[in-house]
Coordinates of C-alpha atoms in Angstrom, one line a residue:
Chain A
X1 CA 74.3 133.7 95.3
X2 CA 73.8 135.8 92.2
X3 CA 71.5 134.9 89.3
X4 CA 74.1 136.3 86.8
X5 CA 77.7 137.2 87.1
X6 CA 77.1 140.8 86.2
X7 CA 80.6 141.9 85.3
X8 CA 80.0 142.5 81.6
X9 CA 77.1 143.6 79.5
X10 CA 75.4 142.0 76.7
X11 CA 77.4 143.2 73.6
X12 CA 76.4 141.7 70.3
X13 CA 79.2 140.4 68.1
X14 CA 77.5 142.1 65.1
X15 CA 78.6 145.7 64.2
X16 CA 81.2 146.3 66.9
X17 CA 83.9 148.9 66.4
X18 CA 86.5 147.5 64.0
X19 CA 89.7 146.1 65.6
X20 CA 92.9 145.9 63.6
X21 CA 95.9 144.3 65.2
X22 CA 99.5 145.4 64.7
X23 CA 100.6 145.3 61.0
X24 CA 97.0 144.9 59.9
X25 CA 96.7 141.4 61.4
X26 CA 93.3 139.8 61.4
X27 CA 93.9 137.3 64.2
X28 CA 95.8 137.8 67.4
X29 CA 97.1 134.3 68.1
X30 CA 98.4 133.1 71.4
X31 CA 99.4 129.8 72.9
X32 CA 98.8 129.3 76.7
X33 CA 100.8 126.3 78.0
X34 CA 99.4 125.4 81.4
X35 CA 102.4 124.5 83.6
X36 CA 100.8 123.1 86.6
X37 CA 101.6 121.4 89.8
X38 CA 99.2 118.9 91.2
X39 CA 100.0 117.7 94.7
X40 CA 100.2 114.0 95.6
X41 CA 98.6 114.5 98.9
X42 CA 96.6 117.8 99.0
X43 CA 94.4 118.8 101.9
X44 CA 90.7 118.1 101.5
X45 CA 88.5 120.9 100.2
X46 CA 84.9 120.1 101.3
X47 CA 83.5 121.5 98.0
X48 CA 85.6 119.5 95.6
X49 CA 87.7 116.4 95.8
X50 CA 91.2 116.7 94.3
X51 CA 91.3 113.1 93.2
X52 CA 88.8 110.3 92.8
X53 CA 90.9 107.8 94.8
X54 CA 92.3 108.2 98.3
X55 CA 95.8 109.6 98.4
X56 CA 98.1 108.6 96.9
X57 CA 96.0 108.8 93.8
X58 CA 98.6 107.7 91.3
X59 CA 96.6 107.6 88.1
X60 CA 95.9 111.3 88.1
X61 CA 99.0 112.5 89.8
X62 CA 101.5 110.6 87.7
X63 CA 100.3 111.6 84.3
X64 CA 100.4 115.3 85.3
X65 CA 103.9 114.7 86.6
X66 CA 104.7 113.5 83.1
X67 CA 103.9 116.9 81.8
X68 CA 106.6 118.5 83.9
X69 CA 109.2 115.7 83.5
X70 CA 108.7 115.0 79.8
X71 CA 106.1 117.0 78.0
X72 CA 107.2 120.5 78.8
X73 CA 110.4 120.4 76.8
X74 CA 108.7 118.9 73.8
X75 CA 106.2 121.7 73.6
X76 CA 108.9 124.2 74.2
X77 CA 110.9 122.9 71.3
X78 CA 107.9 123.1 69.1
X79 CA 107.0 126.6 70.1
X80 CA 110.6 127.7 69.5
X81 CA 110.4 126.2 66.0
X82 CA 107.4 128.3 65.0
X83 CA 108.5 131.4 66.8
X84 CA 105.8 131.4 69.4
X85 CA 106.4 132.7 72.8
X86 CA 104.2 130.9 75.4
X87 CA 101.9 132.7 77.8
X88 CA 102.1 130.4 80.7
X89 CA 99.2 129.7 83.0
X90 CA 101.4 128.8 86.0
X91 CA 100.8 127.0 89.2
X92 CA 103.2 129.4 90.9
X93 CA 104.6 126.9 93.4
X94 CA 106.3 125.5 90.4
X95 CA 108.8 128.4 90.7
X96 CA 109.9 126.8 94.0
X97 CA 109.6 123.2 93.0
X98 CA 111.0 123.2 89.4
X99 CA 112.9 126.5 88.9
X100 CA 114.7 125.1 85.8
X101 CA 111.4 125.2 83.9
X102 CA 110.8 128.8 84.9
X103 CA 114.4 129.7 83.8
X104 CA 113.8 128.2 80.4
X105 CA 110.6 130.3 80.1
X106 CA 112.5 133.4 81.0
X107 CA 115.3 132.7 78.5
X108 CA 112.6 132.7 75.8
X109 CA 110.9 135.9 77.1
X110 CA 107.7 134.0 77.7
X111 CA 104.9 135.5 79.8
X112 CA 104.0 133.9 83.1
X113 CA 100.6 134.6 84.5
X114 CA 98.9 133.2 87.6
X115 CA 97.0 130.0 87.7
X116 CA 97.0 129.9 91.6
X117 CA 99.5 128.3 93.9
X118 CA 98.8 124.6 93.1
X119 CA 96.1 123.2 90.8
X120 CA 95.0 121.1 93.8
X121 CA 94.2 124.2 96.0
X122 CA 90.8 125.5 95.1
X123 CA 89.1 128.9 95.6
X124 CA 85.9 127.2 96.9
X125 CA 85.3 127.9 100.6
X126 CA 88.0 130.6 101.0
X127 CA 87.0 133.8 102.7
X128 CA 87.6 137.0 100.7
X129 CA 90.8 137.6 102.8
X130 CA 92.0 134.1 102.2
X131 CA 91.5 134.4 98.4
X132 CA 93.1 137.8 98.4
X133 CA 96.1 136.3 100.2
X134 CA 96.4 133.5 97.7
X135 CA 96.2 135.9 94.8
X136 CA 98.8 138.2 96.4
X137 CA 101.1 135.2 97.1
X138 CA 100.8 134.1 93.4
X139 CA 101.6 137.6 92.0
X140 CA 104.5 138.1 94.4
X141 CA 105.9 134.7 93.7
X142 CA 106.0 135.3 90.0
X143 CA 107.7 138.7 90.6
X144 CA 110.2 137.3 93.0
X145 CA 111.4 134.6 90.6
X146 CA 111.2 136.4 87.3
X147 CA 110.7 140.1 87.8
X148 CA 107.4 139.9 85.8
X149 CA 104.4 141.8 87.0
X150 CA 101.6 139.4 86.6
X151 CA 99.1 140.7 84.1
X152 CA 96.7 137.8 83.8
X153 CA 94.8 135.3 85.9
X154 CA 93.2 131.9 85.4
X155 CA 91.8 130.6 88.7
X156 CA 93.4 127.4 89.9
X157 CA 91.6 124.4 88.3
X158 CA 88.9 126.9 87.2
X159 CA 87.7 127.3 90.8
X160 CA 86.1 130.7 91.3
X161 CA 84.4 132.8 93.8
X162 CA 82.1 135.8 93.0
X163 CA 85.0 138.1 93.9
X164 CA 87.9 136.4 92.0
X165 CA 88.2 139.0 89.3
X166 CA 87.8 142.0 91.6
X167 CA 90.4 140.6 93.9
X168 CA 92.9 140.0 91.1
X169 CA 92.5 143.5 89.8
X170 CA 92.8 145.0 93.3
X171 CA 95.8 143.1 94.4
X172 CA 97.5 143.8 91.1
X173 CA 97.0 147.5 91.6
X174 CA 98.2 147.4 95.2
X175 CA 101.4 145.7 94.1
X176 CA 102.2 147.2 90.7
X177 CA 99.6 149.7 89.7
X178 CA 98.3 149.3 86.2
X179 CA 101.1 147.0 85.3
X180 CA 99.6 144.0 87.0
X181 CA 96.1 142.5 87.3
X182 CA 94.8 143.7 83.9
X183 CA 93.2 140.7 82.3
X184 CA 91.3 137.5 83.1
X185 CA 91.1 134.2 81.2
X186 CA 88.2 132.9 83.3
X187 CA 85.4 134.1 81.0
X188 CA 84.6 132.1 77.9
X189 CA 81.9 134.3 76.5
X190 CA 83.6 135.9 73.4
X191 CA 86.1 135.7 70.5
X192 CA 87.4 139.2 71.1
X193 CA 88.7 141.0 74.1
X194 CA 85.9 142.6 76.2
X195 CA 85.8 145.1 79.0
X196 CA 85.0 143.6 82.4
X197 CA 83.8 145.7 85.2
X198 CA 85.6 145.2 88.6
X199 CA 84.5 146.9 91.7
X200 CA 87.6 149.1 91.9
X201 CA 86.8 150.6 88.5
X202 CA 90.1 149.6 87.1
X203 CA 90.5 149.2 83.3
X204 CA 90.2 145.5 83.2
X205 CA 89.5 143.1 80.4
X206 CA 88.8 139.5 79.4
X207 CA 91.1 137.9 76.8
X208 CA 89.6 134.9 74.9
X209 CA 91.1 131.7 76.2
X210 CA 89.0 129.1 74.5
X211 CA 88.0 126.1 76.6
X212 CA 86.6 124.5 73.4
X213 CA 90.1 124.5 72.0
X214 CA 91.7 123.5 75.3
X215 CA 93.5 120.2 74.8
X216 CA 92.4 118.8 78.2
X217 CA 88.7 119.6 77.4
X218 CA 89.1 118.2 73.9
X219 CA 91.0 115.1 74.8
X220 CA 89.8 114.2 78.4
X221 CA 86.3 115.5 78.3
X222 CA 85.2 115.5 74.7
X223 CA 87.3 112.4 73.9
X224 CA 88.4 113.7 70.5
X225 CA 90.9 111.8 68.4
X226 CA 94.3 113.5 68.1
X227 CA 94.1 114.1 64.3
X228 CA 90.6 115.4 64.7
X229 CA 91.8 117.9 67.3
X230 CA 94.2 119.1 64.6
X231 CA 91.2 119.5 62.2
X232 CA 89.0 121.5 64.6
X233 CA 91.9 123.8 65.5
X234 CA 92.3 124.5 61.8
X235 CA 88.6 125.1 61.3
X236 CA 88.5 127.3 64.4
X237 CA 91.4 129.4 63.0
X238 CA 90.0 129.5 59.5
X239 CA 86.8 131.1 60.7
X240 CA 88.4 133.6 63.0
X241 CA 90.8 134.6 60.2
X242 CA 87.9 135.1 57.8
X243 CA 85.9 137.1 60.3
X244 CA 89.0 139.0 61.3
X245 CA 88.8 140.6 57.8
X246 CA 85.9 142.6 59.3
X247 CA 87.2 143.1 62.8
X248 CA 90.2 141.5 64.5
X249 CA 89.6 138.3 66.5
X250 CA 91.7 136.4 69.1
X251 CA 92.6 132.7 68.9
X252 CA 94.0 131.0 71.9
X253 CA 95.2 127.4 72.1
X254 CA 95.4 126.5 75.8
X255 CA 97.6 123.4 76.2
X256 CA 98.8 120.9 78.9
X257 CA 102.1 119.1 78.6
X258 CA 100.5 115.9 79.9
X259 CA 98.0 116.0 77.0
X260 CA 99.2 117.6 73.8
X261 CA 102.9 116.7 74.3
X262 CA 102.3 112.9 74.5
X263 CA 104.1 111.2 71.6
X264 CA 100.9 110.1 69.9
X265 CA 99.3 113.6 69.9
X266 CA 102.1 116.1 69.3
X267 CA 102.3 115.5 65.6
X268 CA 98.8 116.8 65.0
X269 CA 99.6 119.9 67.2
X270 CA 102.7 120.6 65.2
X271 CA 100.8 120.6 61.9
X272 CA 98.4 123.1 63.4
X273 CA 101.2 125.5 64.5
X274 CA 102.7 125.2 61.1
X275 CA 99.4 126.0 59.4
X276 CA 98.5 129.0 61.6
X277 CA 101.9 130.6 61.6
X278 CA 102.0 130.1 57.8
X279 CA 99.3 132.8 57.3
X280 CA 100.4 136.3 56.7
X281 CA 97.9 138.3 58.7
X282 CA 98.4 136.6 62.0
X283 CA 99.8 138.5 65.0
X284 CA 101.6 135.9 67.1
X285 CA 101.5 137.4 70.6
X286 CA 101.3 136.9 74.3
X287 CA 98.3 137.4 76.5
X288 CA 99.8 140.6 77.9
X289 CA 100.6 142.0 74.5
X290 CA 97.1 141.5 73.3
X291 CA 95.7 143.0 76.5
X292 CA 98.0 146.0 76.4
X293 CA 97.2 146.7 72.8
X294 CA 93.5 146.4 73.3
X295 CA 93.4 148.6 76.3
X296 CA 95.4 151.3 74.6
X297 CA 93.5 151.3 71.2
X298 CA 90.0 149.8 71.6
X299 CA 88.9 149.7 75.3
X300 CA 87.3 153.2 75.3
X301 CA 85.5 152.7 72.0
X302 CA 84.2 149.4 73.3
X303 CA 82.8 151.0 76.4
X304 CA 81.0 153.6 74.3
X305 CA 79.6 151.1 71.9
X306 CA 78.4 148.9 74.7
X307 CA 76.7 151.9 76.3
X308 CA 75.1 152.8 73.0
X309 CA 73.7 149.3 72.3
X310 CA 72.2 149.0 75.7
X311 CA 69.7 151.7 74.8
X312 CA 69.1 150.7 71.2
X313 CA 65.6 149.2 71.7
X314 CA 64.3 152.4 73.2
Chain B
X1 CA 82.0 129.2 106.9
X2 CA 85.4 129.6 105.4
X3 CA 88.2 127.0 105.4
X4 CA 90.8 126.8 108.1
X5 CA 93.9 128.8 107.2
X6 CA 96.0 125.7 107.1
X7 CA 94.4 125.1 103.7
X8 CA 96.8 127.8 102.5
X9 CA 99.8 126.2 104.1
X10 CA 102.1 124.4 101.7
X11 CA 104.6 122.2 103.6
X12 CA 106.3 120.8 100.5
X13 CA 106.7 124.1 98.7
X14 CA 110.4 123.9 98.0
X15 CA 112.8 122.6 95.4
X16 CA 112.0 119.2 93.9
X17 CA 109.0 116.9 94.2
X18 CA 106.3 116.9 96.9
X19 CA 107.5 113.5 98.0
X20 CA 110.8 111.6 98.4
X21 CA 110.3 108.6 96.2
X22 CA 112.5 109.8 93.3
X23 CA 114.5 112.8 92.3
X24 CA 113.2 115.5 90.1
X25 CA 114.6 115.6 86.7
X26 CA 113.5 116.3 83.1
X27 CA 113.8 113.6 80.6
X28 CA 115.5 115.8 78.1
X29 CA 118.4 116.5 80.5
X30 CA 119.3 112.9 81.2
X31 CA 122.3 111.0 79.7
X32 CA 121.6 109.4 76.3
X33 CA 120.8 105.7 76.3
X34 CA 121.5 103.2 73.5
X35 CA 119.5 100.0 73.1
X36 CA 121.0 96.7 71.9
X37 CA 122.0 96.8 68.2
X38 CA 122.1 100.6 68.4
X39 CA 118.4 100.8 68.0
X40 CA 116.9 104.1 69.0
X41 CA 113.5 102.8 70.2
X42 CA 112.6 99.9 72.5
X43 CA 109.1 98.7 72.4
X44 CA 107.5 96.8 75.3
X45 CA 104.2 95.2 74.6
X46 CA 102.4 94.4 77.8
X47 CA 99.4 92.1 77.7
X48 CA 97.2 92.5 80.7
X49 CA 95.3 89.3 81.8
X50 CA 92.7 90.1 84.4
X51 CA 90.1 88.5 86.5
X52 CA 87.2 90.7 87.5
X53 CA 85.2 89.1 90.3
X54 CA 81.4 89.0 89.8
X55 CA 80.9 89.9 93.5
X56 CA 83.4 92.8 93.4
X57 CA 83.5 94.9 96.6
X58 CA 84.8 98.0 95.0
X59 CA 86.8 99.0 98.0
X60 CA 87.7 101.8 98.2
X61 CA 86.7 102.6 94.6
X62 CA 85.2 100.7 91.7
X63 CA 87.9 99.5 89.5
X64 CA 87.7 100.7 85.9
X65 CA 86.1 98.1 83.6
X66 CA 84.7 96.2 86.5
X67 CA 81.1 95.3 87.2
X68 CA 78.6 98.2 86.7
X69 CA 75.2 96.6 86.9
X70 CA 73.4 95.1 89.9
X71 CA 74.6 91.6 90.9
X72 CA 75.0 89.3 89.0
X73 CA 76.4 91.5 86.2
X74 CA 76.9 88.7 83.7
X75 CA 77.3 91.1 80.9
X76 CA 80.5 92.6 82.1
X77 CA 81.8 89.5 83.9
X78 CA 81.5 87.3 80.8
X79 CA 82.9 89.9 78.4
X80 CA 86.1 90.3 80.6
X81 CA 86.2 86.5 80.7
X82 CA 86.1 86.4 76.9
X83 CA 89.5 87.9 76.9
X84 CA 91.0 85.0 78.8
X85 CA 89.2 82.3 76.9
X86 CA 89.2 83.7 73.3
X87 CA 90.8 87.1 72.9
X88 CA 94.2 86.1 74.3
X89 CA 94.6 83.2 71.8
X90 CA 94.1 85.7 68.9
X91 CA 96.7 87.9 70.5
X92 CA 99.1 85.0 70.9
X93 CA 98.7 84.0 67.3
X94 CA 99.5 87.6 66.2
X95 CA 102.6 87.6 68.4
X96 CA 103.8 84.4 66.8
X97 CA 103.1 85.7 63.3
X98 CA 105.1 88.9 63.8
X99 CA 107.8 87.4 66.1
X100 CA 106.8 89.6 69.1
X101 CA 108.4 88.8 72.5
X102 CA 105.6 89.8 74.8
X103 CA 105.3 90.7 78.5
X104 CA 102.3 89.2 80.2
X105 CA 100.9 90.9 83.3
X106 CA 98.6 88.5 85.0
X107 CA 96.4 88.5 88.1
X108 CA 97.8 85.7 90.2
X109 CA 94.4 84.3 90.9
X110 CA 93.8 84.0 87.2
X111 CA 97.2 82.2 86.8
X112 CA 96.1 79.8 89.6
X113 CA 92.6 79.1 88.2
X114 CA 93.6 78.6 84.5
X115 CA 96.7 76.4 84.3
X116 CA 96.2 75.8 80.6
X117 CA 96.4 79.5 79.9
X118 CA 99.4 79.9 82.1
X119 CA 101.1 77.1 80.2
X120 CA 100.5 78.8 76.9
X121 CA 102.0 82.0 78.2
X122 CA 105.0 80.2 79.6
X123 CA 105.6 78.6 76.2
X124 CA 106.3 82.1 74.8
X125 CA 109.8 83.6 74.7
X126 CA 108.6 86.5 76.9
X127 CA 108.1 87.5 80.5
X128 CA 105.4 87.2 83.1
X129 CA 104.9 89.9 85.7
X130 CA 102.5 90.1 88.6
X131 CA 99.3 92.1 88.1
X132 CA 98.2 91.8 91.8
X133 CA 95.8 89.2 93.1
X134 CA 92.7 90.1 91.0
X135 CA 90.9 93.2 89.8
X136 CA 89.0 93.6 93.1
X137 CA 92.0 93.4 95.4
X138 CA 93.1 97.0 95.2
X139 CA 96.1 98.7 96.8
X140 CA 95.0 102.1 98.3
X141 CA 95.9 104.9 100.7
X142 CA 94.6 104.0 104.2
X143 CA 94.9 100.3 103.6
X144 CA 96.0 98.3 106.6
X145 CA 99.7 97.6 106.1
X146 CA 99.6 94.0 107.3
X147 CA 96.7 93.2 105.1
X148 CA 98.5 94.7 102.1
X149 CA 101.8 92.9 103.0
X150 CA 99.9 89.6 103.0
X151 CA 98.3 90.5 99.7
X152 CA 101.6 91.4 98.0
X153 CA 103.4 88.3 99.3
X154 CA 100.6 86.0 98.4
X155 CA 100.4 87.4 94.9
X156 CA 104.1 87.3 94.2
X157 CA 104.9 84.0 95.9
X158 CA 102.0 82.2 94.4
X159 CA 102.8 83.4 90.9
X160 CA 106.5 82.4 91.3
X161 CA 105.4 78.9 92.4
X162 CA 103.0 78.5 89.5
X163 CA 105.4 79.7 86.9
X164 CA 108.6 78.2 88.4
X165 CA 110.3 81.5 87.6
X166 CA 111.3 84.5 89.6
X167 CA 108.8 87.4 89.1
X168 CA 110.6 90.6 88.5
X169 CA 107.8 93.1 87.7
X170 CA 104.6 94.4 89.2
X171 CA 101.5 96.2 87.9
X172 CA 98.9 97.1 90.5
X173 CA 95.3 96.6 89.6
X174 CA 94.0 100.0 88.3
X175 CA 97.6 101.2 88.7
X176 CA 96.7 102.3 92.2
X177 CA 98.9 102.1 95.2
X178 CA 99.0 102.7 99.0
X179 CA 101.8 104.7 100.6
X180 CA 103.4 101.4 101.4
X181 CA 103.1 99.5 98.1
X182 CA 106.6 100.3 96.8
X183 CA 108.2 99.3 100.1
X184 CA 106.3 96.0 100.1
X185 CA 107.2 95.3 96.4
X186 CA 110.9 95.7 97.1
X187 CA 110.6 93.5 100.2
X188 CA 109.2 90.8 98.0
X189 CA 112.0 90.9 95.5
X190 CA 110.2 92.9 92.9
X191 CA 112.7 94.8 90.7
X192 CA 110.4 97.0 88.7
X193 CA 106.9 98.5 88.9
X194 CA 104.6 99.8 86.1
X195 CA 102.3 102.0 88.1
X196 CA 103.7 105.5 87.8
X197 CA 103.1 106.8 84.3
X198 CA 105.1 110.0 84.6
X199 CA 107.9 109.3 82.1
X200 CA 108.9 107.8 78.8
X201 CA 112.0 106.1 80.2
X202 CA 112.7 103.9 83.3
X203 CA 113.9 105.8 86.4
X204 CA 115.1 105.0 89.9
X205 CA 112.6 104.9 92.7
X206 CA 113.3 104.7 96.5
X207 CA 111.7 102.4 98.9
X208 CA 112.5 101.6 102.5
X209 CA 113.7 98.2 101.4
X210 CA 116.1 99.3 98.7
X211 CA 115.8 100.6 95.1
X212 CA 113.0 99.8 92.7
X213 CA 112.8 100.9 89.0
X214 CA 109.7 102.5 87.7
X215 CA 108.9 101.3 84.1
X216 CA 106.2 103.7 83.0
X217 CA 103.5 101.8 81.2
X218 CA 101.6 104.5 79.3
X219 CA 97.9 104.7 80.1
X220 CA 97.2 107.3 77.4
X221 CA 98.1 105.0 74.6
X222 CA 96.6 101.7 75.8
X223 CA 93.7 100.1 73.9
X224 CA 91.4 100.3 76.9
X225 CA 91.9 104.1 77.2
X226 CA 91.9 105.0 73.6
X227 CA 89.2 102.7 72.3
X228 CA 87.3 101.7 75.4
X229 CA 87.2 105.0 77.3
X230 CA 87.8 107.7 74.7
X231 CA 85.7 105.8 72.1
X232 CA 88.2 106.5 69.4
X233 CA 88.0 104.3 66.3
X234 CA 90.2 101.3 66.0
X235 CA 91.9 102.9 63.0
X236 CA 92.7 106.0 65.1
X237 CA 94.3 103.8 67.7
X238 CA 96.6 102.3 65.1
X239 CA 97.4 105.8 63.9
X240 CA 98.1 107.0 67.4
X241 CA 100.5 104.1 68.1
X242 CA 102.4 104.7 64.8
X243 CA 102.5 108.4 65.5
X244 CA 104.0 107.8 68.9
X245 CA 106.6 105.5 67.5
X246 CA 107.5 108.0 64.8
X247 CA 107.8 110.8 67.2
X248 CA 109.9 108.9 69.7
X249 CA 112.2 107.7 66.9
X250 CA 112.7 111.3 65.9
X251 CA 113.3 112.4 69.5
X252 CA 115.8 109.6 70.0
X253 CA 117.8 110.8 67.1
X254 CA 118.9 113.9 69.1
X255 CA 118.3 112.8 72.8
X256 CA 119.2 109.1 72.9
X257 CA 117.2 105.9 73.1
X258 CA 113.5 106.0 74.0
X259 CA 111.0 103.5 75.1
X260 CA 107.4 102.9 74.0
X261 CA 105.2 100.9 76.4
X262 CA 102.1 99.6 74.9
X263 CA 99.5 98.1 77.1
X264 CA 96.8 95.9 75.6
X265 CA 93.8 94.0 76.9
X266 CA 92.7 90.8 75.2
X267 CA 89.0 91.3 76.3
X268 CA 89.1 94.4 74.2
X269 CA 91.6 94.2 71.4
X270 CA 91.0 90.4 71.0
X271 CA 87.5 90.9 69.6
X272 CA 87.1 89.8 66.0
X273 CA 86.5 93.3 64.8
X274 CA 89.6 94.7 66.6
X275 CA 92.3 92.1 66.3
X276 CA 93.3 93.3 62.8
X277 CA 94.2 96.6 64.4
X278 CA 96.6 94.9 66.8
X279 CA 98.0 93.0 63.8
X280 CA 98.5 96.3 62.0
X281 CA 100.4 97.7 65.0
X282 CA 102.5 94.6 65.4
X283 CA 103.3 94.5 61.7
X284 CA 104.5 98.1 61.8
X285 CA 106.6 97.5 64.8
X286 CA 108.1 94.2 63.5
X287 CA 108.8 95.8 60.1
X288 CA 111.0 98.6 61.4
X289 CA 114.8 98.1 61.6
X290 CA 115.2 100.8 64.1
X291 CA 112.9 99.3 66.8
X292 CA 114.1 96.8 69.4
X293 CA 111.1 94.9 70.6
X294 CA 111.7 93.1 74.0
X295 CA 110.0 92.2 77.2
X296 CA 110.1 94.8 80.0
X297 CA 112.8 93.0 82.1
X298 CA 115.2 93.0 79.2
X299 CA 114.6 96.7 78.5
X300 CA 115.3 97.3 82.2
X301 CA 118.5 95.3 82.0
X302 CA 119.8 97.2 79.0
X303 CA 118.9 100.4 80.7
X304 CA 120.5 99.5 84.1
X305 CA 123.7 98.2 82.5
X306 CA 124.3 101.7 80.9
X307 CA 123.2 103.9 83.7
X308 CA 125.3 101.8 86.1
X309 CA 128.3 102.3 83.7
X310 CA 128.0 106.1 83.9
X311 CA 128.3 106.2 87.7

């Protein structure tokens, strides 16, 4: 076990090379709906229980099922209204279970990225080959159903190994070269994209996907009131917009249709989308669009700057 | 050591759900429903009356809101008891004041032990459904089927005898089931169950003893979840209920009738400092012309009459 992850360097937020998003935007804004499949009777993983009760564990399963049966269409209508294309963190087995949802995403030109096969199958305990197989399965499944070459990864239920990012980058390259496996959402260390070193040496980055703004963390872990969630999203945006004057920032709202799309919570979310998209200097984008733009315009300068700052005390 | 390769096998990975209890469908695609009087929103107020044994076994998991301290945990035992002695009467008064027709989900043991309470509930123009035996008699995966069959039968039969009415609905303690629970419910004449919170409308559910309807009783909006578990303010709970009604009314305008299921617990909402929040919610519901407030069974009947017509 490592003492530190070691895939990125310390890179102070202060005095970085200036980022400017398309059309001079200060904030690149993306919404990442998690469209997940939790199994009613998943096999046991010795490192983590899927559910607190013995199967069938209805309390957890049924509310997540609600997301797919009810919530998804509500959020989709809302994102349509504000001209936002979702970047879906997808349990890819959903392509087989509920293809209607995938078709609706395709019609809207939404991005689909991998969130594993099921959100009840963890990375813990898998051999490197097994994890590689799972990642390959997920990229191939998205391609087979949509023709999309999966650009991003968020490990299933945030279950990682030391090699997760390396494997995603490698399998992406094996299947589709530089078109797949280019960004991770698994790192929560920054408000701007950052280079991440993977063992293959591929140009690979982290795109901010804030857990602090993630509705499940906010509602289920931090127990925040719905209208207060609206408030903190606005404050989060306001600050990133202000700082984006100096150098472009990224704001992500990760959502779950069994959380934010409940009737008592969706109003607060709608107000936030109206507020954010009402600002002129916001680039409403997808994860892949942000990654592509960054890789093309800022990745090399970032590497140089990181290198320079490593030696600055000497 | 790595996991066996069967961890990466997915036997249910195909079109539809990963079980056969009901068909996959999205709410937005289903035929529109209209409630009596052309009202767009049906509101079901479920009052859960519960007995939490002092000597709970917690098998196979500790029920939420049960005993937490070493035996005898008087602090939690008596506070839950407060709901059945005091809190419920504040709730009943509020129902009366705003003309609410409630649904009462009661643990059968409580109905048996407190005839006065049961009489008061029966006097209401509402409905009584079975909330299992008590809050320490759980239904769970791996439970012996005969043992559970006896438990369901005893709970339903006893409640029918005590009330002199047929019991149509079921709510499992902690909303937990075994793989057999739905089959056992149907075998005992239960028409609807409130355990699966995966929808905002009733839907058909299969059992080996014939059909059952699932009436989703929202967990995310109940007093216990919002105030007791999430520690949101009482005012926020009122706001959340109103926001939910407003949203569903708006959705109903384009997609057909919707249902709001509001679960409340007298041990929590019946406290002196919280009862005004329930009153605020009831006042709002009673004050709207576009809301049809009814017991669960009547909402089910209105739903079934229409979905049957479409076949």
